[in-house]
Structures are given as C-alpha cells and as structure tokens.
Amino acid sequence: MIKVSLTERDGVILRLSVSGHSGFSDGGSDIVCAGVTAAVRLLETTLNDVLLLGIPCTVDEKTADITFETAKLYELPSQASASGKAVIRGFLNLLSQLESEYPEFIKVLEVQHNA
C-alpha cells in the first residue's frame, strides 16, 4: 500500500511523505503506482523548477520513499507561499481522489502535532 503522510502543526504542513508500493498490479502495469508517481513528479517540478521555491525533497533510492520538507513554505514571501500551498493542496486533493477509488492500495494520513 502507498502511504501519504502529512505532519501538521496548528494547520501548517511541515512535512509531506510518500512511501510504499500499491500492489495493485505487477511493476510496469500498476496504474495506481503510475498515478502517484506522476503526481509526485509534478509536485516536485512545480514547486522547485517552475515556482523556484527550493522546497527540500529527499528520495530514498532503495525504498522509493519521498519526503518534502514543506515547512520552508511558511518562511517565504506571502505570494510565493500561497502558490506553493495551493500546489500542495491540489496534490493532496488528487491523492485523496485516488484513495477513494483505490482504498486498498493508497492511504492518505494526516498526523497532527499541536504545540
């Protein structure tokens, strides 16, 4: 199962992680995995190559776990921050739709940490 985890504090998304494999189908024909991979690539390229926000993103080559350190968004000027937040919200909406369609293969989890 693919797990999408959000770490939030007081409504601020500090970290966004995507891990696991869907197991929907064999490699190369797994449409759930392909959809999530495409969404993650779009998120990273939009945040960092188009909007030039410099959001740290790490990929573990062995496990294919991907983590975005999104807390930086809250340190940016308001327009840049708003653009980045909108892109992330769109990404999460897409993954929530995939979760609704394929609940056995993808789970979006929100972890709240209050100060």
PDB file of C-alpha atoms in Angstrom:
ATOM      1  CA  MET A   1       0.000   0.000   0.000  1.00  0.00           C
ATOM      2  CA  ILE A   2       1.140   3.536  -0.746  1.00  0.00           C
ATOM      3  CA  LYS A   3       1.003   5.768   2.318  1.00  0.00           C
ATOM      4  CA  VAL A   4       0.905   9.540   2.084  1.00  0.00           C
ATOM      5  CA  SER A   5       1.684  11.150   5.440  1.00  0.00           C
ATOM      6  CA  LEU A   6       1.312  14.779   6.414  1.00  0.00           C
ATOM      7  CA  THR A   7       2.854  16.197   9.537  1.00  0.00           C
ATOM      8  CA  GLU A   8       0.961  19.303  10.610  1.00  0.00           C
ATOM      9  CA  ARG A   9       1.200  21.703  13.492  1.00  0.00           C
ATOM     10  CA  ASP A  10      -1.538  24.280  14.009  1.00  0.00           C
ATOM     11  CA  GLY A  11      -2.719  23.830  10.416  1.00  0.00           C
ATOM     12  CA  VAL A  12       0.782  24.206   8.978  1.00  0.00           C
ATOM     13  CA  ILE A  13       2.014  21.294   6.852  1.00  0.00           C
ATOM     14  CA  LEU A  14       5.592  20.780   7.972  1.00  0.00           C
ATOM     15  CA  ARG A  15       6.390  17.584   6.086  1.00  0.00           C
ATOM     16  CA  LEU A  16       4.828  15.509   3.330  1.00  0.00           C
ATOM     17  CA  SER A  17       5.957  11.913   2.745  1.00  0.00           C
ATOM     18  CA  VAL A  18       5.010   9.277   0.186  1.00  0.00           C
ATOM     19  CA  SER A  19       6.107   5.691   0.792  1.00  0.00           C
ATOM     20  CA  GLY A  20       5.435   2.127  -0.238  1.00  0.00           C
ATOM     21  CA  HIS A  21       4.142   0.396  -3.327  1.00  0.00           C
ATOM     22  CA  SER A  22       0.476  -0.003  -4.161  1.00  0.00           C
ATOM     23  CA  GLY A  23       0.488  -3.681  -5.074  1.00  0.00           C
ATOM     24  CA  PHE A  24      -2.390  -3.061  -7.481  1.00  0.00           C
ATOM     25  CA  SER A  25      -0.615  -4.866 -10.300  1.00  0.00           C
ATOM     26  CA  ASP A  26       2.790  -6.046 -11.464  1.00  0.00           C
ATOM     27  CA  GLY A  27       5.524  -3.469 -11.998  1.00  0.00           C
ATOM     28  CA  GLY A  28       5.115  -1.675 -15.296  1.00  0.00           C
ATOM     29  CA  SER A  29       1.338  -2.086 -15.343  1.00  0.00           C
ATOM     30  CA  ASP A  30       0.399  -0.719 -11.904  1.00  0.00           C
ATOM     31  CA  ILE A  31      -1.847   2.250 -12.663  1.00  0.00           C
ATOM     32  CA  VAL A  32      -2.114   3.322  -9.019  1.00  0.00           C
ATOM     33  CA  CYS A  33       1.653   3.487  -8.655  1.00  0.00           C
ATOM     34  CA  ALA A  34       1.962   5.279 -12.006  1.00  0.00           C
ATOM     35  CA  GLY A  35      -0.641   7.860 -10.985  1.00  0.00           C
ATOM     36  CA  VAL A  36       1.037   8.595  -7.661  1.00  0.00           C
ATOM     37  CA  THR A  37       4.482   8.733  -9.274  1.00  0.00           C
ATOM     38  CA  ALA A  38       3.271  11.220 -11.870  1.00  0.00           C
ATOM     39  CA  ALA A  39       1.625  13.366  -9.177  1.00  0.00           C
ATOM     40  CA  VAL A  40       4.799  13.373  -7.042  1.00  0.00           C
ATOM     41  CA  ARG A  41       6.944  14.342 -10.023  1.00  0.00           C
ATOM     42  CA  LEU A  42       4.536  17.135 -10.906  1.00  0.00           C
ATOM     43  CA  LEU A  43       4.579  18.383  -7.304  1.00  0.00           C
ATOM     44  CA  GLU A  44       8.381  18.459  -7.152  1.00  0.00           C
ATOM     45  CA  THR A  45       8.874  20.081 -10.552  1.00  0.00           C
ATOM     46  CA  THR A  46       6.152  22.671  -9.969  1.00  0.00           C
ATOM     47  CA  LEU A  47       7.439  23.654  -6.525  1.00  0.00           C
ATOM     48  CA  ASN A  48      11.121  23.723  -7.426  1.00  0.00           C
ATOM     49  CA  ASP A  49      11.539  24.113 -11.195  1.00  0.00           C
ATOM     50  CA  VAL A  50       8.553  26.311 -12.048  1.00  0.00           C
ATOM     51  CA  LEU A  51       7.921  28.317  -8.854  1.00  0.00           C
ATOM     52  CA  LEU A  52      11.609  28.139  -7.785  1.00  0.00           C
ATOM     53  CA  LEU A  53      10.660  27.723  -4.110  1.00  0.00           C
ATOM     54  CA  GLY A  54      13.575  25.471  -3.158  1.00  0.00           C
ATOM     55  CA  ILE A  55      11.488  23.032  -1.122  1.00  0.00           C
ATOM     56  CA  PRO A  56      13.836  20.290   0.129  1.00  0.00           C
ATOM     57  CA  CYS A  57      12.923  16.892  -1.287  1.00  0.00           C
ATOM     58  CA  THR A  58      14.694  13.641  -0.485  1.00  0.00           C
ATOM     59  CA  VAL A  59      14.307  10.301  -2.217  1.00  0.00           C
ATOM     60  CA  ASP A  60      15.445   7.020  -0.715  1.00  0.00           C
ATOM     61  CA  GLU A  61      16.518   5.051  -3.792  1.00  0.00           C
ATOM     62  CA  LYS A  62      16.218   1.685  -2.014  1.00  0.00           C
ATOM     63  CA  THR A  63      12.706   2.131  -0.646  1.00  0.00           C
ATOM     64  CA  ALA A  64      11.390   4.783  -3.068  1.00  0.00           C
ATOM     65  CA  ASP A  65      10.253   6.856  -0.072  1.00  0.00           C
ATOM     66  CA  ILE A  66       9.950  10.546  -0.901  1.00  0.00           C
ATOM     67  CA  THR A  67       9.825  13.357   1.642  1.00  0.00           C
ATOM     68  CA  PHE A  68       9.146  17.051   1.095  1.00  0.00           C
ATOM     69  CA  GLU A  69      10.155  19.404   3.926  1.00  0.00           C
ATOM     70  CA  THR A  70       7.334  21.872   3.340  1.00  0.00           C
ATOM     71  CA  ALA A  71       7.868  23.982   6.472  1.00  0.00           C
ATOM     72  CA  LYS A  72      10.010  26.278   4.299  1.00  0.00           C
ATOM     73  CA  LEU A  73       6.818  27.475   2.581  1.00  0.00           C
ATOM     74  CA  TYR A  74       5.906  29.397   5.713  1.00  0.00           C
ATOM     75  CA  GLU A  75       9.168  31.350   5.627  1.00  0.00           C
ATOM     76  CA  LEU A  76       8.672  32.621   2.062  1.00  0.00           C
ATOM     77  CA  PRO A  77       7.038  35.889   0.956  1.00  0.00           C
ATOM     78  CA  SER A  78       3.249  35.617   1.030  1.00  0.00           C
ATOM     79  CA  GLN A  79       2.629  35.276  -2.728  1.00  0.00           C
ATOM     80  CA  ALA A  80       5.258  32.542  -3.157  1.00  0.00           C
ATOM     81  CA  SER A  81       3.991  30.808  -0.033  1.00  0.00           C
ATOM     82  CA  ALA A  82       0.384  30.934  -1.248  1.00  0.00           C
ATOM     83  CA  SER A  83       1.364  29.495  -4.629  1.00  0.00           C
ATOM     84  CA  GLY A  84       3.267  26.620  -3.034  1.00  0.00           C
ATOM     85  CA  LYS A  85       0.446  25.869  -0.614  1.00  0.00           C
ATOM     86  CA  ALA A  86      -2.061  25.792  -3.494  1.00  0.00           C
ATOM     87  CA  VAL A  87       0.085  23.310  -5.420  1.00  0.00           C
ATOM     88  CA  ILE A  88       0.350  21.061  -2.357  1.00  0.00           C
ATOM     89  CA  ARG A  89      -3.403  21.276  -1.728  1.00  0.00           C
ATOM     90  CA  GLY A  90      -4.047  20.251  -5.355  1.00  0.00           C
ATOM     91  CA  PHE A  91      -1.618  17.332  -4.965  1.00  0.00           C
ATOM     92  CA  LEU A  92      -3.373  16.182  -1.788  1.00  0.00           C
ATOM     93  CA  ASN A  93      -6.804  16.517  -3.406  1.00  0.00           C
ATOM     94  CA  LEU A  94      -5.656  14.298  -6.283  1.00  0.00           C
ATOM     95  CA  LEU A  95      -4.254  11.665  -3.935  1.00  0.00           C
ATOM     96  CA  SER A  96      -7.444  11.747  -1.861  1.00  0.00           C
ATOM     97  CA  GLN A  97      -9.415  11.064  -5.037  1.00  0.00           C
ATOM     98  CA  LEU A  98      -7.121   8.121  -5.825  1.00  0.00           C
ATOM     99  CA  GLU A  99      -7.629   6.890  -2.267  1.00  0.00           C
ATOM    100  CA  SER A 100     -11.419   6.990  -2.787  1.00  0.00           C
ATOM    101  CA  GLU A 101     -11.113   4.990  -5.999  1.00  0.00           C
ATOM    102  CA  TYR A 102      -8.474   2.515  -4.759  1.00  0.00           C
ATOM    103  CA  PRO A 103      -8.828   2.345  -0.944  1.00  0.00           C
ATOM    104  CA  GLU A 104      -6.957  -0.957  -0.649  1.00  0.00           C
ATOM    105  CA  PHE A 105      -3.910   0.474  -2.409  1.00  0.00           C
ATOM    106  CA  ILE A 106      -3.400   4.060  -1.185  1.00  0.00           C
ATOM    107  CA  LYS A 107      -3.977   5.769   2.161  1.00  0.00           C
ATOM    108  CA  VAL A 108      -3.657   9.478   2.931  1.00  0.00           C
ATOM    109  CA  LEU A 109      -2.850  10.022   6.622  1.00  0.00           C
ATOM    110  CA  GLU A 110      -2.772  13.316   8.461  1.00  0.00           C
ATOM    111  CA  VAL A 111      -0.696  13.434  11.615  1.00  0.00           C
ATOM    112  CA  GLN A 112      -1.450  16.385  13.874  1.00  0.00           C
ATOM    113  CA  HIS A 113       1.142  17.774  16.271  1.00  0.00           C
ATOM    114  CA  ASN A 114      -0.045  20.701  18.309  1.00  0.00           C
ATOM    115  CA  ALA A 115       2.403  22.992  20.061  1.00  0.00           C
TER     116      ALA A 115
END
